[in-house]
Amino acid sequence: MSDIADLLREQAARLFEREIGRSGRSDVGEAEIPTALWQAIDAAGLCDVMVPEHADGAGAGLPEALVLARLTGAHAAPVPLVETALARWIAQGHGLPIASGAASLAIAGPESAGGLAITGIPWGRAVGTVIGFVEGPEGWNILAVDPARAAIERAGNLAGEPRDTLRLDAGALADTVRAPLDPALLPAGPLALLALFRAAQMSGAMATALGMATRYASDRVQFGRPIGRFQAIQQMLAAMAGEAAASACATDAAGLAGPDNAEIMMAAAKARSSEAAGHVAAGAHQVLGAIGYTREHDLHRYTRRLWAWRDEAGNEAYWQSRLFRLVAQRGPDLWTALAPVSRDAGQE
Amino acid sequence: MVELRAIPETPELAALRCELRDFLATEITAGRIALRNNSWLRYDAAFSRRCGQRGYVGMRWPRRYGGQERSERERFVVAEEMLAAGAPVGAHWIADRQSGGQILRFGTERARTELLPRIAAGMCFFAIGMSEPDSGSDLASVTTRARKVEGGWRITGRKVWTTNAHNAHYLIALVRTSPPDPANRRAGLTQMIVDLTAPGIEISPIYNISGEREFNEILFEDCPVGDDMVLGEVGSGWACVVNELALERSGPDRYMSAFPLLAELFRAQISDTAMPPGTGSETGRLLAHLIALRSMSHSVAAMLDEGHAPETEAALVKDVGNAFEQAIPESGRRLFPLSPSLPPPEPLAEMLAQVTRDAPSFSLRGGTREVLRGIIARGLGLR
């Protein structure tokens, strides 16, 4: 892992610990971005982490951005940081305009004569620009949508995070700036990229849920000893650790993949993480018992997000099928399909 | 607990993969090796010697002991390629994976110079002497004992579940060298290298549920071992054996045992036009698990290269890996309901039957699932 990633991890972790503790804990089910937290994040430049240095960003790559995404999950940060960072990077890379402040992105429905609907937009109500991906006959187009020109319907996922719908009429759609997707920038396409970032967020939330459950098991005394002394509890927590580690490693590995391997690795990351999320959330609730099932306890901030995120940008069934098809396209020999090598790799 | 971090595969490692694929393709084309699942238990001395000639055994060890001074990550690549092909690496596997490393770390100079070059040449094979009839997961309860004599020791007792003992030249035995101490159950144990051709040894077969001679029972009766074949200090056997166990848990053999079956399922599925749509997710799930596990195991190999002792992480890889291996035949039978006719009508059915029978051993050998999860729980701070 690079020095940039380590720096970023430290800086962002400190910021989240300080600011979420102070302002962010009333978030669930609320529609607004906590102002102080968001200002601290934007002032620290975290939203420009992927923007190239010549455009005043940090010029960090996918591995570093994934570190940040994992932290937003590990802290259940109630902000569209991942979305804004990706939207700014994609807008900059495609020469599209983007408003200052928070931004978001989502896959859009097909365009029609009547306009365009984009559903499931994270924080759609609270952002200045929505980057929409529209699949057309010639491939993907990227639209820089101004929410002020659209009708907004508010909705939320099961963690209470805003997931809104924007409806553009034909006129607003005609005025919207667009660019064809650059495969050099997004070799795996938009859905796989969104899936990978949700996977990274899930791996962070799983680490926190596992940590909470482990601490609780060490502290909670029943039958005269900490419940973590019981083998049944130990076995459950160990199995959760395995699931969390598999998610973290699959996510990391996808961030390191070259363009030819990117979608396969992103598909694996989301499929594995979405599957792991259910096990870890269920295990954490089992260990924490009734207190973990209350609104008062923090556990639900992580488990409700895990349940929401595992279905967003494609659930495990979707990505398992997609992964199978992607690997199958490489031919009938599974090993060379999974572990491709270029024959001249050693001569670089 | 240290966080596992994925790392990229370097061009040098990719080049090594190419080299292995060429070697294995030649072996297969020439009809020199039989490929199958669980291939790290399959004994083929001639193949092991060819691996030794090419420098694929004892890769990490110093050159003066016959090694190649290569990295654990290179060993990881060799292991993955061998197991992906289903190559019969069983003869040298245990010596390469753990016995050699034990000798290098804890052995006397004589043991190193005498044994390591022969292991690296693919000519000297080892077995594991840990379990006993009354000591399985509770390894500290072993009762096989060694009595001090002039210049060495005499071993009396019984070891069991000893894979390939009937083909191996040596065994590293964990024995009791002083009476049990109720205050410290782990004290008084010592590891020794036993020459399996020495007098006082009787090896008898134990057949597994498939009827194969996979493992053995070994009876020791006053069997001689020289002082220079003791590993580490007398009485320090527990620390030695814990090191040995960590060596055997994180590698690709903990998730690749049933890879040939998975590859066959994959091949059958993409060539079966009658396969209903949507069935890809069953195999796709296994592929996602495999991709994650490869990254985890590679990450532990890098930790070993950096000089860490990733005991918890190794247990994690084995636990997750064994569950994956065991899921392969279960997915297989959901995808291709095969009648359980024996002898089997086709390769897929044969593999499925074979792996179904092998699968229970995956989460038993090298530490049961429950023991591993206990180690992970300790890593989490619960014990």
CSV table of N, CA and C in Angstrom, one decimal, chain B residues 142-239:
chain,number,residue,atom,x,y,z
B,142,VAL,N,0.2,-35.6,23.8
B,142,VAL,CA,0.9,-36.7,23.2
B,142,VAL,C,1.6,-37.5,24.3
B,143,THR,N,1.6,-38.9,24.1
B,143,THR,CA,2.2,-39.7,25.1
B,143,THR,C,3.4,-40.5,24.6
B,144,THR,N,3.6,-40.5,23.2
B,144,THR,CA,4.8,-41.1,22.7
B,144,THR,C,6.0,-40.4,23.4
B,145,ARG,N,6.9,-41.3,23.9
B,145,ARG,CA,8.0,-40.7,24.7
B,145,ARG,C,9.4,-41.1,24.2
B,146,ALA,N,10.3,-40.3,24.5
B,146,ALA,CA,11.7,-40.6,24.1
B,146,ALA,C,12.5,-40.7,25.4
B,147,ARG,N,13.3,-41.7,25.4
B,147,ARG,CA,14.1,-42.0,26.6
B,147,ARG,C,15.6,-41.7,26.2
B,148,LYS,N,16.3,-40.9,27.1
B,148,LYS,CA,17.7,-40.5,26.8
B,148,LYS,C,18.6,-41.7,26.9
B,149,VAL,N,19.4,-41.9,25.9
B,149,VAL,CA,20.4,-42.9,25.9
B,149,VAL,C,21.7,-42.3,25.5
B,150,GLU,N,22.8,-43.0,25.6
B,150,GLU,CA,24.1,-42.4,25.2
B,150,GLU,C,24.1,-42.0,23.7
B,151,GLY,N,24.3,-40.7,23.4
B,151,GLY,CA,24.4,-40.2,22.0
B,151,GLY,C,23.0,-40.0,21.4
B,152,GLY,N,22.0,-40.2,22.1
B,152,GLY,CA,20.7,-40.0,21.4
B,152,GLY,C,19.5,-40.4,22.3
B,153,TRP,N,18.5,-40.9,21.6
B,153,TRP,CA,17.2,-41.1,22.3
B,153,TRP,C,16.6,-42.4,21.7
B,154,ARG,N,15.7,-42.9,22.5
B,154,ARG,CA,14.9,-44.1,22.0
B,154,ARG,C,13.4,-43.8,22.2
B,155,ILE,N,12.7,-43.9,21.0
B,155,ILE,CA,11.3,-43.5,21.0
B,155,ILE,C,10.4,-44.7,21.1
B,156,THR,N,9.4,-44.6,22.0
B,156,THR,CA,8.4,-45.7,22.1
B,156,THR,C,7.0,-45.0,22.1
B,157,GLY,N,6.1,-45.5,21.3
B,157,GLY,CA,4.8,-45.0,21.3
B,157,GLY,C,4.1,-45.2,19.9
B,158,ARG,N,3.1,-44.4,19.7
B,158,ARG,CA,2.3,-44.6,18.5
B,158,ARG,C,1.9,-43.3,17.9
B,159,LYS,N,2.1,-43.1,16.6
B,159,LYS,CA,1.5,-42.0,15.8
B,159,LYS,C,0.5,-42.4,14.8
B,160,VAL,N,-0.4,-41.6,14.5
B,160,VAL,CA,-1.5,-42.0,13.6
B,160,VAL,C,-1.9,-40.9,12.6
B,161,TRP,N,-2.7,-41.3,11.6
B,161,TRP,CA,-3.1,-40.4,10.5
B,161,TRP,C,-1.9,-39.9,9.8
B,162,THR,N,-0.8,-40.7,9.6
B,162,THR,CA,0.4,-40.2,9.1
B,162,THR,C,0.4,-40.4,7.5
B,163,THR,N,0.1,-39.3,6.9
B,163,THR,CA,0.0,-39.3,5.4
B,163,THR,C,1.3,-39.7,4.8
B,164,ASN,N,1.2,-40.7,3.9
B,164,ASN,CA,2.4,-41.1,3.1
B,164,ASN,C,3.5,-41.6,3.9
B,165,ALA,N,3.3,-42.0,5.1
B,165,ALA,CA,4.4,-42.6,5.9
B,165,ALA,C,5.1,-43.8,5.2
B,166,HIS,N,4.3,-44.5,4.5
B,166,HIS,CA,4.8,-45.8,3.9
B,166,HIS,C,5.7,-45.4,2.7
B,167,ASN,N,5.7,-44.1,2.2
B,167,ASN,CA,6.5,-43.7,1.1
B,167,ASN,C,7.6,-42.8,1.6
B,168,ALA,N,7.5,-42.2,2.8
B,168,ALA,CA,8.4,-41.2,3.2
B,168,ALA,C,9.7,-41.8,3.8
B,169,HIS,N,10.7,-41.0,3.8
B,169,HIS,CA,12.0,-41.4,4.3
B,169,HIS,C,12.2,-41.0,5.8
B,170,TYR,N,11.6,-39.9,6.2
B,170,TYR,CA,11.7,-39.4,7.5
B,170,TYR,C,10.4,-38.9,8.0
B,171,LEU,N,10.3,-38.7,9.3
B,171,LEU,CA,9.2,-38.1,10.0
B,171,LEU,C,9.6,-37.2,11.1
B,172,ILE,N,9.0,-36.1,11.3
B,172,ILE,CA,9.3,-35.2,12.4
B,172,ILE,C,8.3,-35.5,13.5
B,173,ALA,N,8.7,-36.1,14.6
B,173,ALA,CA,7.8,-36.6,15.6
B,173,ALA,C,7.9,-35.6,16.8
B,174,LEU,N,6.7,-35.4,17.3
B,174,LEU,CA,6.5,-34.6,18.6
B,174,LEU,C,6.4,-35.6,19.7
B,175,VAL,N,7.4,-35.7,20.6
B,175,VAL,CA,7.5,-36.7,21.6
B,175,VAL,C,7.7,-36.0,23.0
B,176,ARG,N,7.3,-36.8,24.0
B,176,ARG,CA,7.5,-36.4,25.4
B,176,ARG,C,8.9,-36.8,25.8
B,177,THR,N,9.7,-35.8,26.2
B,177,THR,CA,11.0,-36.1,26.7
B,177,THR,C,11.2,-35.9,28.2
B,178,SER,N,10.1,-35.4,28.9
B,178,SER,CA,10.1,-35.5,30.3
B,178,SER,C,8.6,-35.7,30.8
B,179,PRO,N,8.4,-36.2,32.0
B,179,PRO,CA,7.1,-36.6,32.4
B,179,PRO,C,6.1,-35.4,32.3
B,180,PRO,N,4.8,-35.6,32.1
B,180,PRO,CA,3.9,-34.5,32.1
B,180,PRO,C,3.9,-33.6,33.3
B,181,ASP,N,3.8,-32.3,33.1
B,181,ASP,CA,3.8,-31.4,34.2
B,181,ASP,C,2.4,-30.8,34.3
B,182,PRO,N,1.7,-31.2,35.3
B,182,PRO,CA,0.3,-30.7,35.4
B,182,PRO,C,0.2,-29.1,35.4
B,183,ALA,N,1.2,-28.5,35.8
B,183,ALA,CA,1.2,-27.0,35.9
B,183,ALA,C,1.4,-26.4,34.5
B,184,ASN,N,2.1,-27.2,33.6
B,184,ASN,CA,2.4,-26.7,32.3
B,184,ASN,C,2.4,-27.8,31.3
B,185,ARG,N,1.2,-28.0,30.7
B,185,ARG,CA,1.0,-29.2,29.8
B,185,ARG,C,1.9,-29.1,28.6
B,186,ARG,N,2.4,-27.9,28.2
B,186,ARG,CA,3.2,-27.8,27.0
B,186,ARG,C,4.7,-28.0,27.2
B,187,ALA,N,5.0,-28.1,28.5
B,187,ALA,CA,6.5,-28.3,28.8
B,187,ALA,C,6.8,-29.8,28.5
B,188,GLY,N,8.1,-30.0,28.4
B,188,GLY,CA,8.6,-31.4,28.3
B,188,GLY,C,8.4,-32.1,27.0
B,189,LEU,N,8.1,-31.3,25.9
B,189,LEU,CA,7.9,-31.9,24.6
B,189,LEU,C,9.1,-31.6,23.7
B,190,THR,N,9.4,-32.4,22.8
B,190,THR,CA,10.6,-32.2,21.9
B,190,THR,C,10.2,-32.7,20.5
B,191,GLN,N,10.7,-32.1,19.4
B,191,GLN,CA,10.5,-32.6,18.1
B,191,GLN,C,11.8,-33.2,17.6
B,192,MET,N,11.7,-34.4,17.0
B,192,MET,CA,12.9,-35.2,16.5
B,192,MET,C,12.6,-35.7,15.1
B,193,ILE,N,13.8,-35.7,14.4
B,193,ILE,CA,13.7,-36.3,13.0
B,193,ILE,C,13.9,-37.8,13.1
B,194,VAL,N,13.0,-38.6,12.7
B,194,VAL,CA,13.1,-40.0,12.8
B,194,VAL,C,13.3,-40.6,11.4
B,195,ASP,N,14.3,-41.4,11.3
B,195,ASP,CA,14.6,-42.2,10.1
B,195,ASP,C,13.6,-43.3,10.0
B,196,LEU,N,12.8,-43.3,9.0
B,196,LEU,CA,11.7,-44.4,9.0
B,196,LEU,C,12.2,-45.7,8.6
B,197,THR,N,13.5,-45.8,8.3
B,197,THR,CA,14.1,-47.2,8.0
B,197,THR,C,14.8,-47.7,9.3
B,198,ALA,N,14.8,-46.9,10.3
B,198,ALA,CA,15.5,-47.3,11.6
B,198,ALA,C,14.7,-48.6,12.2
B,199,PRO,N,15.5,-49.3,13.0
B,199,PRO,CA,14.8,-50.5,13.7
B,199,PRO,C,13.8,-50.0,14.7
B,200,GLY,N,12.8,-50.8,15.0
B,200,GLY,CA,11.8,-50.5,16.0
B,200,GLY,C,10.6,-49.7,15.4
B,201,ILE,N,10.4,-49.7,14.1
B,201,ILE,CA,9.3,-49.0,13.5
B,201,ILE,C,8.4,-49.9,12.8
B,202,GLU,N,7.2,-49.9,13.0
B,202,GLU,CA,6.2,-50.7,12.2
B,202,GLU,C,5.1,-49.8,11.7
B,203,ILE,N,5.0,-49.8,10.3
B,203,ILE,CA,4.1,-48.9,9.7
B,203,ILE,C,2.9,-49.7,9.1
B,204,SER,N,1.7,-49.4,9.5
B,204,SER,CA,0.6,-50.2,9.0
B,204,SER,C,-0.4,-49.2,8.4
B,205,PRO,N,-1.1,-49.7,7.3
B,205,PRO,CA,-1.9,-48.8,6.6
B,205,PRO,C,-3.3,-48.5,7.3
B,206,ILE,N,-3.8,-47.3,7.1
B,206,ILE,CA,-5.2,-47.0,7.4
B,206,ILE,C,-5.8,-46.6,6.1
B,207,TYR,N,-6.9,-47.2,5.8
B,207,TYR,CA,-7.6,-46.8,4.5
B,207,TYR,C,-8.6,-45.8,4.8
B,208,ASN,N,-8.7,-44.8,3.9
B,208,ASN,CA,-9.7,-43.7,4.1
B,208,ASN,C,-11.1,-44.2,3.6
B,209,ILE,N,-12.1,-43.4,3.7
B,209,ILE,CA,-13.4,-43.8,3.3
B,209,ILE,C,-13.6,-44.2,1.8
B,210,SER,N,-12.6,-43.8,1.0
B,210,SER,CA,-12.7,-44.2,-0.4
B,210,SER,C,-11.9,-45.5,-0.6
B,211,GLY,N,-11.3,-46.0,0.5
B,211,GLY,CA,-10.6,-47.3,0.3
B,211,GLY,C,-9.2,-47.1,-0.1
B,212,GLU,N,-8.7,-45.8,-0.1
B,212,GLU,CA,-7.3,-45.5,-0.5
B,212,GLU,C,-6.4,-45.5,0.7
B,213,ARG,N,-5.2,-46.0,0.5
B,213,ARG,CA,-4.2,-45.9,1.5
B,213,ARG,C,-3.6,-44.5,1.6
B,214,GLU,N,-4.3,-43.7,2.3
B,214,GLU,CA,-3.9,-42.3,2.4
B,214,GLU,C,-3.0,-42.1,3.6
B,215,PHE,N,-3.3,-42.8,4.7
B,215,PHE,CA,-2.5,-42.6,5.9
B,215,PHE,C,-2.2,-43.9,6.6
B,216,ASN,N,-1.5,-43.7,7.7
B,216,ASN,CA,-0.9,-44.9,8.4
B,216,ASN,C,-0.9,-44.7,9.9
B,217,GLU,N,-0.7,-45.9,10.5
B,217,GLU,CA,-0.4,-45.8,11.9
B,217,GLU,C,1.1,-46.3,12.1
B,218,ILE,N,1.8,-45.6,12.9
B,218,ILE,CA,3.2,-46.0,13.1
B,218,ILE,C,3.5,-46.4,14.6
B,219,LEU,N,4.0,-47.5,14.7
B,219,LEU,CA,4.3,-48.0,16.1
B,219,LEU,C,5.8,-47.9,16.3
B,220,PHE,N,6.2,-47.2,17.3
B,220,PHE,CA,7.7,-47.1,17.7
B,220,PHE,C,8.0,-48.0,18.9
B,221,GLU,N,9.0,-48.8,18.8
B,221,GLU,CA,9.4,-49.6,19.9
B,221,GLU,C,10.9,-49.4,20.1
B,222,ASP,N,11.3,-48.6,21.0
B,222,ASP,CA,12.7,-48.3,21.3
B,222,ASP,C,13.4,-47.9,20.0
B,223,CYS,N,12.8,-47.1,19.2
B,223,CYS,CA,13.4,-46.7,18.0
B,223,CYS,C,14.5,-45.6,18.2
B,224,PRO,N,15.7,-45.8,17.7
B,224,PRO,CA,16.8,-44.9,18.0
B,224,PRO,C,16.8,-43.6,17.1
B,225,VAL,N,17.1,-42.5,17.8
B,225,VAL,CA,17.3,-41.2,17.1
B,225,VAL,C,18.6,-40.6,17.7
B,226,GLY,N,19.4,-40.1,16.8
B,226,GLY,CA,20.7,-39.4,17.3
B,226,GLY,C,20.4,-38.1,17.9
B,227,ASP,N,21.3,-37.6,18.7
B,227,ASP,CA,21.2,-36.3,19.3
B,227,ASP,C,21.1,-35.2,18.3
B,228,ASP,N,21.9,-35.4,17.2
B,228,ASP,CA,21.9,-34.4,16.1
B,228,ASP,C,20.7,-34.4,15.3
B,229,MET,N,19.7,-35.2,15.6
B,229,MET,CA,18.4,-35.2,14.9
B,229,MET,C,17.3,-34.6,15.7
B,230,VAL,N,17.7,-34.0,16.8
B,230,VAL,CA,16.7,-33.2,17.7
B,230,VAL,C,16.6,-31.8,17.1
B,231,LEU,N,15.3,-31.3,17.1
B,231,LEU,CA,15.0,-30.0,16.6
B,231,LEU,C,14.9,-29.1,17.8
B,232,GLY,N,15.7,-28.0,17.8
B,232,GLY,CA,15.7,-27.0,18.9
B,232,GLY,C,16.2,-27.6,20.2
B,233,GLU,N,15.9,-26.9,21.3
B,233,GLU,CA,16.3,-27.4,22.6
B,233,GLU,C,15.4,-28.5,23.0
B,234,VAL,N,16.0,-29.4,23.8
B,234,VAL,CA,15.2,-30.5,24.4
B,234,VAL,C,14.1,-29.8,25.3
B,235,GLY,N,12.9,-30.1,25.1
B,235,GLY,CA,11.8,-29.5,26.0
B,235,GLY,C,11.1,-28.3,25.3
B,236,SER,N,11.7,-27.9,24.1
B,236,SER,CA,11.1,-26.7,23.5
B,236,SER,C,10.1,-27.1,22.3
B,237,GLY,N,9.7,-28.4,22.4
B,237,GLY,CA,8.9,-28.9,21.2
B,237,GLY,C,7.6,-28.2,20.9
B,238,TRP,N,7.0,-27.6,22.0
B,238,TRP,CA,5.7,-27.0,21.8
B,238,TRP,C,5.9,-25.7,20.9
B,239,ALA,N,6.9,-24.9,21.2
B,239,ALA,CA,7.2,-23.7,20.4
B,239,ALA,C,7.5,-24.1,18.9
